[in-house]
Coordinates of C-alpha atoms in Angstrom, one line a residue:
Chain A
X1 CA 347.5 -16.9 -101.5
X2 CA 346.6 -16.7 -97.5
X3 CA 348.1 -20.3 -96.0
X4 CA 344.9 -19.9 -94.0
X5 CA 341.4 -18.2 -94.6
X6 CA 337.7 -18.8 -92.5
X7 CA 334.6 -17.4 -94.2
X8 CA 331.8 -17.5 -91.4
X9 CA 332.9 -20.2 -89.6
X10 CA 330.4 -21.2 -87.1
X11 CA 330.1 -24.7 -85.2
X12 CA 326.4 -24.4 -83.2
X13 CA 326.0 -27.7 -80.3
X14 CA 321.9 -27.3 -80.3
X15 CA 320.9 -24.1 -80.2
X16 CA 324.1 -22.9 -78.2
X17 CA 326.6 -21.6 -80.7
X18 CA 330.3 -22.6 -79.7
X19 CA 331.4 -20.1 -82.8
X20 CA 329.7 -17.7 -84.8
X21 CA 330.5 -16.2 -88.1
X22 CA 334.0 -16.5 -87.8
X23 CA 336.2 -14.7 -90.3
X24 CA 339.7 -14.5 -90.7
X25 CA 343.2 -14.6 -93.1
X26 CA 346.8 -15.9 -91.8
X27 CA 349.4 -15.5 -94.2
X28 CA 352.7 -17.7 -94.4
X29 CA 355.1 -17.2 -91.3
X30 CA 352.4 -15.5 -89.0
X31 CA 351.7 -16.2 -85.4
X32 CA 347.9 -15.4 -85.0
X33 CA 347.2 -15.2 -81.4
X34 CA 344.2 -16.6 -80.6
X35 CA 342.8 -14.9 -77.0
X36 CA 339.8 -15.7 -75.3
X37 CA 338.0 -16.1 -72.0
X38 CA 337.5 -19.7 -70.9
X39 CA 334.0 -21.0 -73.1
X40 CA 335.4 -18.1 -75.7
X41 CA 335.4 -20.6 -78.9
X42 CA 339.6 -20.7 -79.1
X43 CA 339.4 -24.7 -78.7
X44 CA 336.7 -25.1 -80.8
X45 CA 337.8 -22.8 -83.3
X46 CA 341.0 -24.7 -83.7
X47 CA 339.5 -28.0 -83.7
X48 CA 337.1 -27.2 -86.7
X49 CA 340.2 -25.8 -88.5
X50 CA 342.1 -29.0 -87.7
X51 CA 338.9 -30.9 -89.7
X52 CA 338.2 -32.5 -85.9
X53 CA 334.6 -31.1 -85.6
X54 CA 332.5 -30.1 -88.4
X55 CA 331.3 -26.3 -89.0
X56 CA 327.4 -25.8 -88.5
X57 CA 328.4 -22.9 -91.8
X58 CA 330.9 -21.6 -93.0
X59 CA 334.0 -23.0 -94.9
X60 CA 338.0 -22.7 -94.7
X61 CA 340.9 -23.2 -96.5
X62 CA 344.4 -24.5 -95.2
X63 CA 347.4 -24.1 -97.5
X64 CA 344.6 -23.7 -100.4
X65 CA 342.8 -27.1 -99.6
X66 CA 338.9 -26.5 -98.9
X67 CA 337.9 -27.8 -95.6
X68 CA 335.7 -30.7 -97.8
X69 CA 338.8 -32.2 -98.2
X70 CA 339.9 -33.0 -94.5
X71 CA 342.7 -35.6 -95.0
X72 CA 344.6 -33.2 -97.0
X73 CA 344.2 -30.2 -94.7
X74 CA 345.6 -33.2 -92.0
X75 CA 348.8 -33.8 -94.0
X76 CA 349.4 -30.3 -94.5
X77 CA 349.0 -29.3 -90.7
X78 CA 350.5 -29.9 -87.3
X79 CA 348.8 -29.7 -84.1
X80 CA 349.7 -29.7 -80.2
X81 CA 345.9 -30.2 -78.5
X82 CA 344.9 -28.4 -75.4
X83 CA 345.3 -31.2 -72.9
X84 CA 347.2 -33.9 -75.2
X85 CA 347.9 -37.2 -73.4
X86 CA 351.0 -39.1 -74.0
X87 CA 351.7 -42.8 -74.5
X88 CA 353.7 -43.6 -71.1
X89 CA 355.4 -46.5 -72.0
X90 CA 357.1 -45.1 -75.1
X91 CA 359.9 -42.9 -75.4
X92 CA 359.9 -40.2 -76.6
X93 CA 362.0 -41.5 -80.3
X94 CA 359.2 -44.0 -80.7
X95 CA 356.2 -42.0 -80.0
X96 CA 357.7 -39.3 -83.0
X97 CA 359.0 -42.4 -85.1
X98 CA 355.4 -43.7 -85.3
X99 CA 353.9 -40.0 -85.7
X100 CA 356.0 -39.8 -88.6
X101 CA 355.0 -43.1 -90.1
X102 CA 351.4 -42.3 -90.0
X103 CA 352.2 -39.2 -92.3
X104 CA 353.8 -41.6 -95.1
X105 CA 357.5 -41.6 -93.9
X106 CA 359.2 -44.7 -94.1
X107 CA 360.9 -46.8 -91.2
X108 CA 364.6 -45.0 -91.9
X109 CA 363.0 -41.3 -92.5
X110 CA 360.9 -41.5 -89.3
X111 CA 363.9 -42.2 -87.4
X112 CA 365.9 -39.4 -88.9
X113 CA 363.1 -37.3 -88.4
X114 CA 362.3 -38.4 -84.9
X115 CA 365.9 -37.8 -83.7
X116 CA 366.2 -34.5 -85.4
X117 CA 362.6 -32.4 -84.1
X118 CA 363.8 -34.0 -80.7
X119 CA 367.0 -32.2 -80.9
X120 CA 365.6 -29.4 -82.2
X121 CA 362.9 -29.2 -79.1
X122 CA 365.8 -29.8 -77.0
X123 CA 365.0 -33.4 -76.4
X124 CA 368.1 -35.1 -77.7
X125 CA 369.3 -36.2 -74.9
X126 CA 366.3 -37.8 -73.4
X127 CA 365.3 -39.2 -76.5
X128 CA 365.5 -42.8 -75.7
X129 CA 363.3 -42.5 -72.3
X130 CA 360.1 -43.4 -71.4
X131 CA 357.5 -40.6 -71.9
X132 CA 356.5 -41.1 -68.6
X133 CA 359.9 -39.8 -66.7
X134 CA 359.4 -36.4 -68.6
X135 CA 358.1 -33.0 -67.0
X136 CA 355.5 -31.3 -68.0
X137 CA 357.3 -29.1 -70.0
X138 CA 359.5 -31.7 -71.8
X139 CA 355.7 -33.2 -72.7
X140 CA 354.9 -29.9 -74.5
X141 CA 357.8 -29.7 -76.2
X142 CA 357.8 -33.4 -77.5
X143 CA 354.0 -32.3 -78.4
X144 CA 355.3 -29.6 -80.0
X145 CA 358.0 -31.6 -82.2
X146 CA 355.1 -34.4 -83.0
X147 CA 353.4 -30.9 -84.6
X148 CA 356.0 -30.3 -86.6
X149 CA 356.6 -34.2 -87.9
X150 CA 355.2 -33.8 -91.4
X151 CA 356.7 -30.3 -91.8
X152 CA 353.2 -28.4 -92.1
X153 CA 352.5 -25.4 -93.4
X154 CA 350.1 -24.3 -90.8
X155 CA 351.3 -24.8 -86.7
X156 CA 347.4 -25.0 -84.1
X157 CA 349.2 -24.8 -80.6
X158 CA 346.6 -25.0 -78.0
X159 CA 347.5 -23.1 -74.9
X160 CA 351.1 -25.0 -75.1
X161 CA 352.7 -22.8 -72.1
X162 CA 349.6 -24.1 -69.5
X163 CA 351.4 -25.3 -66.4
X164 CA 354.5 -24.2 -67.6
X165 CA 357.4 -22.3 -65.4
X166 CA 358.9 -19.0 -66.5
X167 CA 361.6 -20.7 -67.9
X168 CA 359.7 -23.2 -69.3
X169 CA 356.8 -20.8 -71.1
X170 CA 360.2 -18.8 -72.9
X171 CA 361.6 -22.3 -74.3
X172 CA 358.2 -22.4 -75.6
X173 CA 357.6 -19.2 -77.0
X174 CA 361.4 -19.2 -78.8
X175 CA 360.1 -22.4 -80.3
X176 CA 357.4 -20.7 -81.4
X177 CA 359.2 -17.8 -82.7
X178 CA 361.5 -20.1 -85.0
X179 CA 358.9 -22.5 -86.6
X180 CA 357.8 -19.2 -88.1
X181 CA 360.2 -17.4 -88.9
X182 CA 362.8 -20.2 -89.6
X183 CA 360.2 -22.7 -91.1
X184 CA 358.2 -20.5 -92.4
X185 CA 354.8 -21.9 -91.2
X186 CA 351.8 -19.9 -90.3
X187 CA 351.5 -20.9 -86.3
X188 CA 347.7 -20.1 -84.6
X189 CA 348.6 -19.9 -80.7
X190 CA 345.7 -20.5 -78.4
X191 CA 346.9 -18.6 -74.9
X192 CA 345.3 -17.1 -72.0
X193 CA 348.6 -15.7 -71.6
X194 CA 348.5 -11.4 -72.7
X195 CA 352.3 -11.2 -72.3
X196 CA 352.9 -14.3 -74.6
X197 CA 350.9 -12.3 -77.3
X198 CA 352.6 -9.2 -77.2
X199 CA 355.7 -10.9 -77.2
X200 CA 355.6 -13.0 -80.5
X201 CA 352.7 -12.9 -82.4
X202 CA 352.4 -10.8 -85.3
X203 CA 348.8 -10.5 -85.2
X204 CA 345.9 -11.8 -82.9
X205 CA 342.0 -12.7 -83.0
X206 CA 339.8 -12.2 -80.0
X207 CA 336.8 -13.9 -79.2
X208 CA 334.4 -13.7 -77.0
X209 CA 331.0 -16.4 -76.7
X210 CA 332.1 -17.8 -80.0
X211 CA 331.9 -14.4 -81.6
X212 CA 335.0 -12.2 -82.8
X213 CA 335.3 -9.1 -80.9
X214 CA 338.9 -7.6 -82.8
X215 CA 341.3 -8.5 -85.2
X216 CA 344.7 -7.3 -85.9
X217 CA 348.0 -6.5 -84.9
X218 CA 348.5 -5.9 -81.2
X219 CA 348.5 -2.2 -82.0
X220 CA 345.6 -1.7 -84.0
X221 CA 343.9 -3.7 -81.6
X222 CA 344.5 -1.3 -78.9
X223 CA 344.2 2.0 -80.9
X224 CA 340.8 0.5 -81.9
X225 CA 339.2 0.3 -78.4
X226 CA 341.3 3.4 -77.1
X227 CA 343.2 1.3 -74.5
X228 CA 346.5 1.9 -73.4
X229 CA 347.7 -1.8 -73.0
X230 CA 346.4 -5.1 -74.4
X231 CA 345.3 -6.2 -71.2
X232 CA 342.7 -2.8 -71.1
X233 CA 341.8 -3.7 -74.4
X234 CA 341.0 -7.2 -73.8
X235 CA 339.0 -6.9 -70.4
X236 CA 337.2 -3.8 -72.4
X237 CA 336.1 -6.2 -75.1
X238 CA 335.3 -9.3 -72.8
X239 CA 333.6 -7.8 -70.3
X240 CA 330.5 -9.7 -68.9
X241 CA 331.8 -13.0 -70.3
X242 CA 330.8 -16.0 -68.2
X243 CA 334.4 -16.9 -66.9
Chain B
X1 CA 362.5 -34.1 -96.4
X2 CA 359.7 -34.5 -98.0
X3 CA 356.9 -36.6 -97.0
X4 CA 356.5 -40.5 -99.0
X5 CA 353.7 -39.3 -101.2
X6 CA 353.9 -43.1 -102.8
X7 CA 352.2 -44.9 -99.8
X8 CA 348.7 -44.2 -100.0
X9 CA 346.5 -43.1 -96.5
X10 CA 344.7 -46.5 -97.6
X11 CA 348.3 -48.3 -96.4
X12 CA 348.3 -46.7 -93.2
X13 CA 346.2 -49.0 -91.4
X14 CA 349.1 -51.1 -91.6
X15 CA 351.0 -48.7 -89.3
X16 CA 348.3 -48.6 -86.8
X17 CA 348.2 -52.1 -86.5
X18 CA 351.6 -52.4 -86.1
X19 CA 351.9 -50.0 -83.5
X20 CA 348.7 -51.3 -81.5
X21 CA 349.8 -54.6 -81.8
X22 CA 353.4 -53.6 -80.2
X23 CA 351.6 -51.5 -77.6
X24 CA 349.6 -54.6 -76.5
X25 CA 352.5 -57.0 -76.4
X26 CA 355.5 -55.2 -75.3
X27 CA 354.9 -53.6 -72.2
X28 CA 351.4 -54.3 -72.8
X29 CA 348.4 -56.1 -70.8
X30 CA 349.2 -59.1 -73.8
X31 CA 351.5 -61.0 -72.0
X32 CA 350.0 -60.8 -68.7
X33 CA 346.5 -61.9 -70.1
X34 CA 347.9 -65.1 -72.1
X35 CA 350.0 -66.1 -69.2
X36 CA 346.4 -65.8 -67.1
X37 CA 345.1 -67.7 -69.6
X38 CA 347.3 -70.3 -69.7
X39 CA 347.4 -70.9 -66.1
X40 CA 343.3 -71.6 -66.8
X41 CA 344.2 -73.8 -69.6
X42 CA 346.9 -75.8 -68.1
X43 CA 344.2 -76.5 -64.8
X44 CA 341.5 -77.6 -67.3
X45 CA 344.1 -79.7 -69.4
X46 CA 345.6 -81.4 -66.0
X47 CA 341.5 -82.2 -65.0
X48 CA 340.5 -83.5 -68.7
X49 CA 343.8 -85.8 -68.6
X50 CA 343.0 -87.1 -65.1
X51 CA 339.3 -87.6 -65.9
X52 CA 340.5 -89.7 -69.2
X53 CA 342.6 -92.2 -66.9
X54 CA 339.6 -92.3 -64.8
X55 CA 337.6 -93.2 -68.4
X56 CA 335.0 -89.9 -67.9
X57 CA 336.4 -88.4 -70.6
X58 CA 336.7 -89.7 -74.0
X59 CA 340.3 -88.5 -75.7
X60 CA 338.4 -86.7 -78.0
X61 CA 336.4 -85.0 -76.0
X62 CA 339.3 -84.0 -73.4
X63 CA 340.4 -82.0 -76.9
X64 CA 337.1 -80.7 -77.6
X65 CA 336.8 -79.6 -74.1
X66 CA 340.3 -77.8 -74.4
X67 CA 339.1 -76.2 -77.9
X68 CA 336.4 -74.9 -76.4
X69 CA 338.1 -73.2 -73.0
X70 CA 340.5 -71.9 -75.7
X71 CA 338.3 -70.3 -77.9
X72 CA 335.5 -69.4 -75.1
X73 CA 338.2 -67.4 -72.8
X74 CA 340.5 -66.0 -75.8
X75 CA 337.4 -64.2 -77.7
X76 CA 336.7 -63.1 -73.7
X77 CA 340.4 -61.5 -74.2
X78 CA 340.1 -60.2 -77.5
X79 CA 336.8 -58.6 -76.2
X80 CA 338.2 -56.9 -73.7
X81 CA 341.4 -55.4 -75.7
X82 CA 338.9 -54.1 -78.6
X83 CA 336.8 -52.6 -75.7
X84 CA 339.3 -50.6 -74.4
X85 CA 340.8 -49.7 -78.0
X86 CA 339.1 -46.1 -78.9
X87 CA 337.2 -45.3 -75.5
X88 CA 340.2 -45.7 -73.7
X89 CA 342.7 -43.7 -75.9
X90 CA 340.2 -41.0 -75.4
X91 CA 340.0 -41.5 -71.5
X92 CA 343.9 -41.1 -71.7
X93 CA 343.8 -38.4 -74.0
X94 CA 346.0 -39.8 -76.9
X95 CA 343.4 -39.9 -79.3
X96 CA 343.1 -36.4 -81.1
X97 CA 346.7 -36.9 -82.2
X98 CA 345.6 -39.9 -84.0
X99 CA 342.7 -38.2 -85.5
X100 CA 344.6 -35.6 -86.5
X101 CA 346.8 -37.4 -88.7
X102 CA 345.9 -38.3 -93.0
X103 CA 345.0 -42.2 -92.0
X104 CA 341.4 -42.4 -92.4
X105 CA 338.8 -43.4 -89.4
X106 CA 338.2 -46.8 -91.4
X107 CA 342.3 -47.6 -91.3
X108 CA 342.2 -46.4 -87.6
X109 CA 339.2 -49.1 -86.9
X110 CA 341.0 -51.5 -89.6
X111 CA 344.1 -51.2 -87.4
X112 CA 342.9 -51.6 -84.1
X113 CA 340.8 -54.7 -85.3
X114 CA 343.6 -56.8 -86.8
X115 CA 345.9 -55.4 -83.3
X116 CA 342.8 -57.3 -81.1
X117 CA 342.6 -60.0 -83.1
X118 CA 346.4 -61.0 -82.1
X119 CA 345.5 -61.7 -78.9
X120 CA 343.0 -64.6 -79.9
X121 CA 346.0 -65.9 -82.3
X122 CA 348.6 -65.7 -79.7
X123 CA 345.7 -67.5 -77.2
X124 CA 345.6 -70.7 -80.2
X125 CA 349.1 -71.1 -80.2
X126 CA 348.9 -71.4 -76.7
X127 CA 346.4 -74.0 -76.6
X128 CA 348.4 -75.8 -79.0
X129 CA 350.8 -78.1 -76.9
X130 CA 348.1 -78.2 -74.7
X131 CA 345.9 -80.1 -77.3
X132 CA 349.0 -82.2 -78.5
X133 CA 349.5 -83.5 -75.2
X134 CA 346.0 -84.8 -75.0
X135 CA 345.2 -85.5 -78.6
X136 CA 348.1 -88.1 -78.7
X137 CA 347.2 -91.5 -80.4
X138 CA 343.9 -90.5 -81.5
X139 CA 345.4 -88.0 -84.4
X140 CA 343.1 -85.7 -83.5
X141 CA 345.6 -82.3 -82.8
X142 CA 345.7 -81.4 -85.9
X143 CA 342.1 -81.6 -86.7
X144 CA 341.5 -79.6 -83.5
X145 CA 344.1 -76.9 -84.0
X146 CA 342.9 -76.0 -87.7
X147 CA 339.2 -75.8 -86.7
X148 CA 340.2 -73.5 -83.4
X149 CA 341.9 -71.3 -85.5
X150 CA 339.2 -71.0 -88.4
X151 CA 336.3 -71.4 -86.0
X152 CA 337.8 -69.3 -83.4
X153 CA 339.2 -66.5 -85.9
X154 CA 335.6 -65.9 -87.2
X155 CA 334.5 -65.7 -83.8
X156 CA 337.0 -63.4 -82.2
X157 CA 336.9 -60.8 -85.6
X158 CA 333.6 -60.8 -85.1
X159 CA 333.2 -59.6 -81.3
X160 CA 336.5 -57.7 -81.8
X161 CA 334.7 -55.6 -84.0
X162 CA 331.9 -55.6 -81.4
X163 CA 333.9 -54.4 -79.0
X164 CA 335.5 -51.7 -81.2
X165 CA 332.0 -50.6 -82.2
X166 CA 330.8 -50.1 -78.5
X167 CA 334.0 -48.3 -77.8
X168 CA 333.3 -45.7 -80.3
X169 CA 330.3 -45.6 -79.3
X170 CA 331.0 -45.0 -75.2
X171 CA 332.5 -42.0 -74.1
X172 CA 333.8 -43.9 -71.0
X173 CA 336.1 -47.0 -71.1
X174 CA 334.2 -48.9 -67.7
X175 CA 330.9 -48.1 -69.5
X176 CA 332.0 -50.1 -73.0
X177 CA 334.0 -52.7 -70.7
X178 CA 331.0 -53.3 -68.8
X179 CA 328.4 -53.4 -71.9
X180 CA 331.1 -55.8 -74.1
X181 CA 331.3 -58.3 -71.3
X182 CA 327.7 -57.8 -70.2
X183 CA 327.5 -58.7 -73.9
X184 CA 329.4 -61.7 -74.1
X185 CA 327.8 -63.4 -70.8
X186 CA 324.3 -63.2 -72.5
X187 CA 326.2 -64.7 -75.9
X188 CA 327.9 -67.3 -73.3
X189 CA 325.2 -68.2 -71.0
X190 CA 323.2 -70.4 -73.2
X191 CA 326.2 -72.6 -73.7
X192 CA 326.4 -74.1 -70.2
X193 CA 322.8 -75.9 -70.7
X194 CA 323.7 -79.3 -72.2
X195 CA 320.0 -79.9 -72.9
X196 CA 319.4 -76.8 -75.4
X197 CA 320.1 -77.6 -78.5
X198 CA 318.1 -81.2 -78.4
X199 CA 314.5 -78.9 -77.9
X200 CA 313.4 -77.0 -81.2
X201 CA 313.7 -73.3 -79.0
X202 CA 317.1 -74.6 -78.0
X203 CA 318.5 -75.5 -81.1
X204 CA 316.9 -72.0 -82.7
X205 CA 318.7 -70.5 -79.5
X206 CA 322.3 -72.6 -80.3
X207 CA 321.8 -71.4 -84.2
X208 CA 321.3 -67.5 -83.7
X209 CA 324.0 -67.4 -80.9
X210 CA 327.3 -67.0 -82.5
X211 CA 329.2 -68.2 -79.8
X212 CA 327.1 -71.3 -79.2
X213 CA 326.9 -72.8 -82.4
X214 CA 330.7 -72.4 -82.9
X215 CA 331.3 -74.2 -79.6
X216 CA 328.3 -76.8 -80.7
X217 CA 329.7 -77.3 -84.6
X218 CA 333.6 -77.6 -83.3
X219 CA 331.9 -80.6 -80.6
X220 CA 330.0 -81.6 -83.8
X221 CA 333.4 -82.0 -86.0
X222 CA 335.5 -83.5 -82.9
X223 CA 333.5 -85.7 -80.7
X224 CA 330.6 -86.5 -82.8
X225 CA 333.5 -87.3 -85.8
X226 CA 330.9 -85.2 -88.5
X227 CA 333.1 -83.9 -91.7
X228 CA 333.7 -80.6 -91.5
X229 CA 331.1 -79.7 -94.0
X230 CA 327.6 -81.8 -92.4
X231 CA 326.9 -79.2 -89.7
X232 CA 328.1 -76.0 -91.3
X233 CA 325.1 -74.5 -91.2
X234 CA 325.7 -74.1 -87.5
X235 CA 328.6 -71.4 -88.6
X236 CA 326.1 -69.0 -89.9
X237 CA 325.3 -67.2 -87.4
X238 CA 329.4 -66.4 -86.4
X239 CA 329.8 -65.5 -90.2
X240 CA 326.7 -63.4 -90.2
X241 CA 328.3 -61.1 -87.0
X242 CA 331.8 -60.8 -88.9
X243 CA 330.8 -60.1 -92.1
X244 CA 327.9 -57.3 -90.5
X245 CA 330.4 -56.0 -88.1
X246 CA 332.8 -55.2 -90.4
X247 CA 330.7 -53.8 -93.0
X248 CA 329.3 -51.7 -90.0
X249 CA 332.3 -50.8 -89.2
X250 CA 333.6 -49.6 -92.6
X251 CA 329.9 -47.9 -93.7
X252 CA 329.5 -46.1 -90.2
X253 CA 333.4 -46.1 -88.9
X254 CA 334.3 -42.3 -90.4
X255 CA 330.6 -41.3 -88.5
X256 CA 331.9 -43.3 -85.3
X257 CA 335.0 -42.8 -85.0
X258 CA 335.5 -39.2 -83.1
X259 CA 337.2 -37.2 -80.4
X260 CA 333.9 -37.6 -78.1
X261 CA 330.8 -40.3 -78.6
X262 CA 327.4 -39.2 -78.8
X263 CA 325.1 -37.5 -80.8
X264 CA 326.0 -33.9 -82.0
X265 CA 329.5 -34.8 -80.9
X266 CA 331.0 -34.5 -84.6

């Protein structure tokens, strides 16, 4: 059974459509790369999948769970937002201790959780400060362990490298790479970033004006426009996009 | 580790509250607005004491006088905080990860509305030694303390859940700041004429506003010595805006309670 599965997904704000007739299937432990020009759909695909908006038509499942069922889908996902904004005056233990109690953990479970995902993330030692001393990149990667509180089966990481350096974007992506392949959760990666696609996902969606322009691995992407890199293949499939 | 599938999303309000409530008192504007607040009520208490050696001011109605500072300026507070609550989380971005968790949009209201209402509970028990100290001899702290905090209670859940209705509904935090308190003048103006409720309009005006006749029937109870049960009639209209708030509130709250306000927004 796919993990996750759109059927004409399409969310319409009057008569501008955001996304049209969306279709896809993510199996357990893949990285779908989501890719996109800006006003493509990839943020509001991922919030109608995350049950934040309502489709216009169409329906999903996560982890089997109809999308008419959206407090189940939210127990069984984990999300970093584009753009998330962080509680300053908490640190960063507290602000993963109370995630984890809003998924049903109890006082002692949240903190074992808490201090574990921030070691994981590579937080351990800056556990106990204020959110507001943290870089940007420490930020995604506490986002990123606050995604992975209720161990989900499904990981939506808006464009979680944005603003990153170097360094930081491969802390990122090798976080990435191990909540699939260690956890074993499907992860959906929202990036404007070509490189970042190539480099981990296993198979990627693109979308252009809310439609989906190609589906597949990064290979049968390219062989399927004739271009010799991704980045050929995506300016040949977005061209004429209002950027 | 698996998830505690034995507390139920409906519990989870409980964990909002809690958090909101810590957020607003540790580190919080809390603090600073109850010490604000008693600064205001220790000038009014110091000019109701010295008007009472002077003989302008009845004992009693030095109490009622503090009562009704109290309860006037610590809904204004409680206002303010439910105001801010879910226009302001979205302003500062922290919203969507609350939405995107299991508790339901009713628990998240439920959560932020009990988290408001500490700030009118912590403003009573600040008012407190203040009505002791000029309640002495005529036994009348007690009776003033237990009607602030029912009176007052009904009140403040009331225009909490005001506020927190406006907030969802704004997209901006100034807009709903400006709208509650724009609100709450129009719901305090009417008290500041002594003449209004002795004229038929005025005592239709007194009845319908909820602030007014709370202020009127806690006068009523402490200076005009009534039992607590002749003017009670004059608490309907403060019972009417708690009980339709909050119904609002859970009927519309999982409509309401979004990522952005506004039609089409869902």
């Amino acid at each position: 059974m796919p993990t996750l599965e759109a059927v004409g997904l399409s969310r319409r704000y009057g008569p501008r459509s955001a996304v049209e007739g969306l279709s896809f299937v993510a199996e357990q432990g893949d990285i779908v790369g989501l890719l996109g020009p800006n006003g493509a759909g990839k943020t509001t695909t991922i919030r109608l999948l995350t049950t934040i908006l309502r489709p216009s038509a169409g329906s999903f499942t996560v982890a089997g769970i109809p999308d008419r069922e959206p407090a189940r889908i939210r127990a069984r996902i984990g999300v970093l937002p584009e753009s998330a904004g962080y509680p300053a005056r908490q640190s960063g233990t507290a602000y993963l201790r109370y995630a984890a109690r809003l998924f049903g953990r109890s006082r002692s479970e949240s903190a074992m959780a808490a201090q574990r995902l921030l070691k994981e993330v590579g937080l351990g030692d800056r556990a106990g400060a204020l959110i507001s001393t943290y870089s940007r990149g420490m930020k995604q990667r506490l986002g990123i362990a606050r995604a992975l509180i209720n161990d989900p089966t499904v990981v939506f990481l808006d464009e979680p490298t944005l603003g990153l350096d170097p360094a930081g974007q491969r802390e990122i992506l090798n976080t990435v790479a191990l909540i699939a392949g260690e956890r074993g959760a499907t992860v959906v990666l929202s990036t404007h970033t070509l490189a970042e696609v190539e480099q981990v996902c296993s198979s990627l969606l693109i979308l252009d004006r809310g439609r989906l322009r190609a589906a597949g691995t990064v290979s049968e992407v390219k062989a399927a426009v004739g271009a010799e890199s991704l980045n050929d293949a995506f300016l040949s499939l977005t061209e004429g996009s209002d950027r | 580790m698996k998830l505690d599938d034995t507390r139920t999303p409906g519990s989870r309000w409980l964990v909002v509250a809690e958090q909101e409530s810590r957020d607003l008192w540790i580190g919080g504007r809390g603090p600073l607005l109850v010490f604000a607040y008693s600064l205001l009520l220790s000038a009014m208490t110091y000019l109701a004491a010295t008007n009472r050696a002077m003989n302008f001011l009845e004992q009693r109605e030095a109490v009622n006088l503090t009562v009704q500072v109290a309860l006037s300026v610590g809904v204004l507070l409680t206002l303010v905080v439910s105001a801010d609550a879910i226009s302001g989380e979205r302003e500062r971005g922290t919203f969507e990860a609350l939405l995107l968790t299991p508790v339901s949009r009713r628990g998240i209201v439920g959560g932020k509305l009990v988290a408001a209402t500490t700030l009118w509970l912590a403003c009573l028990v600040v008012a407190i030694p203040y009505l002791w100290v000029l309640g002495r001899g005529v036994a009348a702290t007690g009776q003033a303390a237990v009607l602030a905090l029912c009176v007052g209670t009904l009140v403040a859940l009331g225009l909490a859940g005001l506020g927190l209705l406006i907030s969802a509904l704004t997209n901006s935090n100034k807009t709903s700041l400006v709208v509650s308190l724009l609100l709450l003048l129009v719901l305090f103006a009417p008290t500041q004429i002594p003449a209004l409720p002795r004229t038929g309009f005025g005592e239709l005006l007194v009845r319908i506003n909820p602030i007014g006749s709370a202020l009127h029937y806690v006068s009523q109870v402490l200076v005009g010595r009534r039992t607590w049960t002749h003017d009670l009639s004059y608490l309907v209209a403060p019972a009417v805006l708690a009980v339709l708030v909050c119904a609002l509130l859970i009927v519309i709250g999982p409509r309401i309670v979004k990522l952005t306000a506004g039609v089409g927004s869902e």
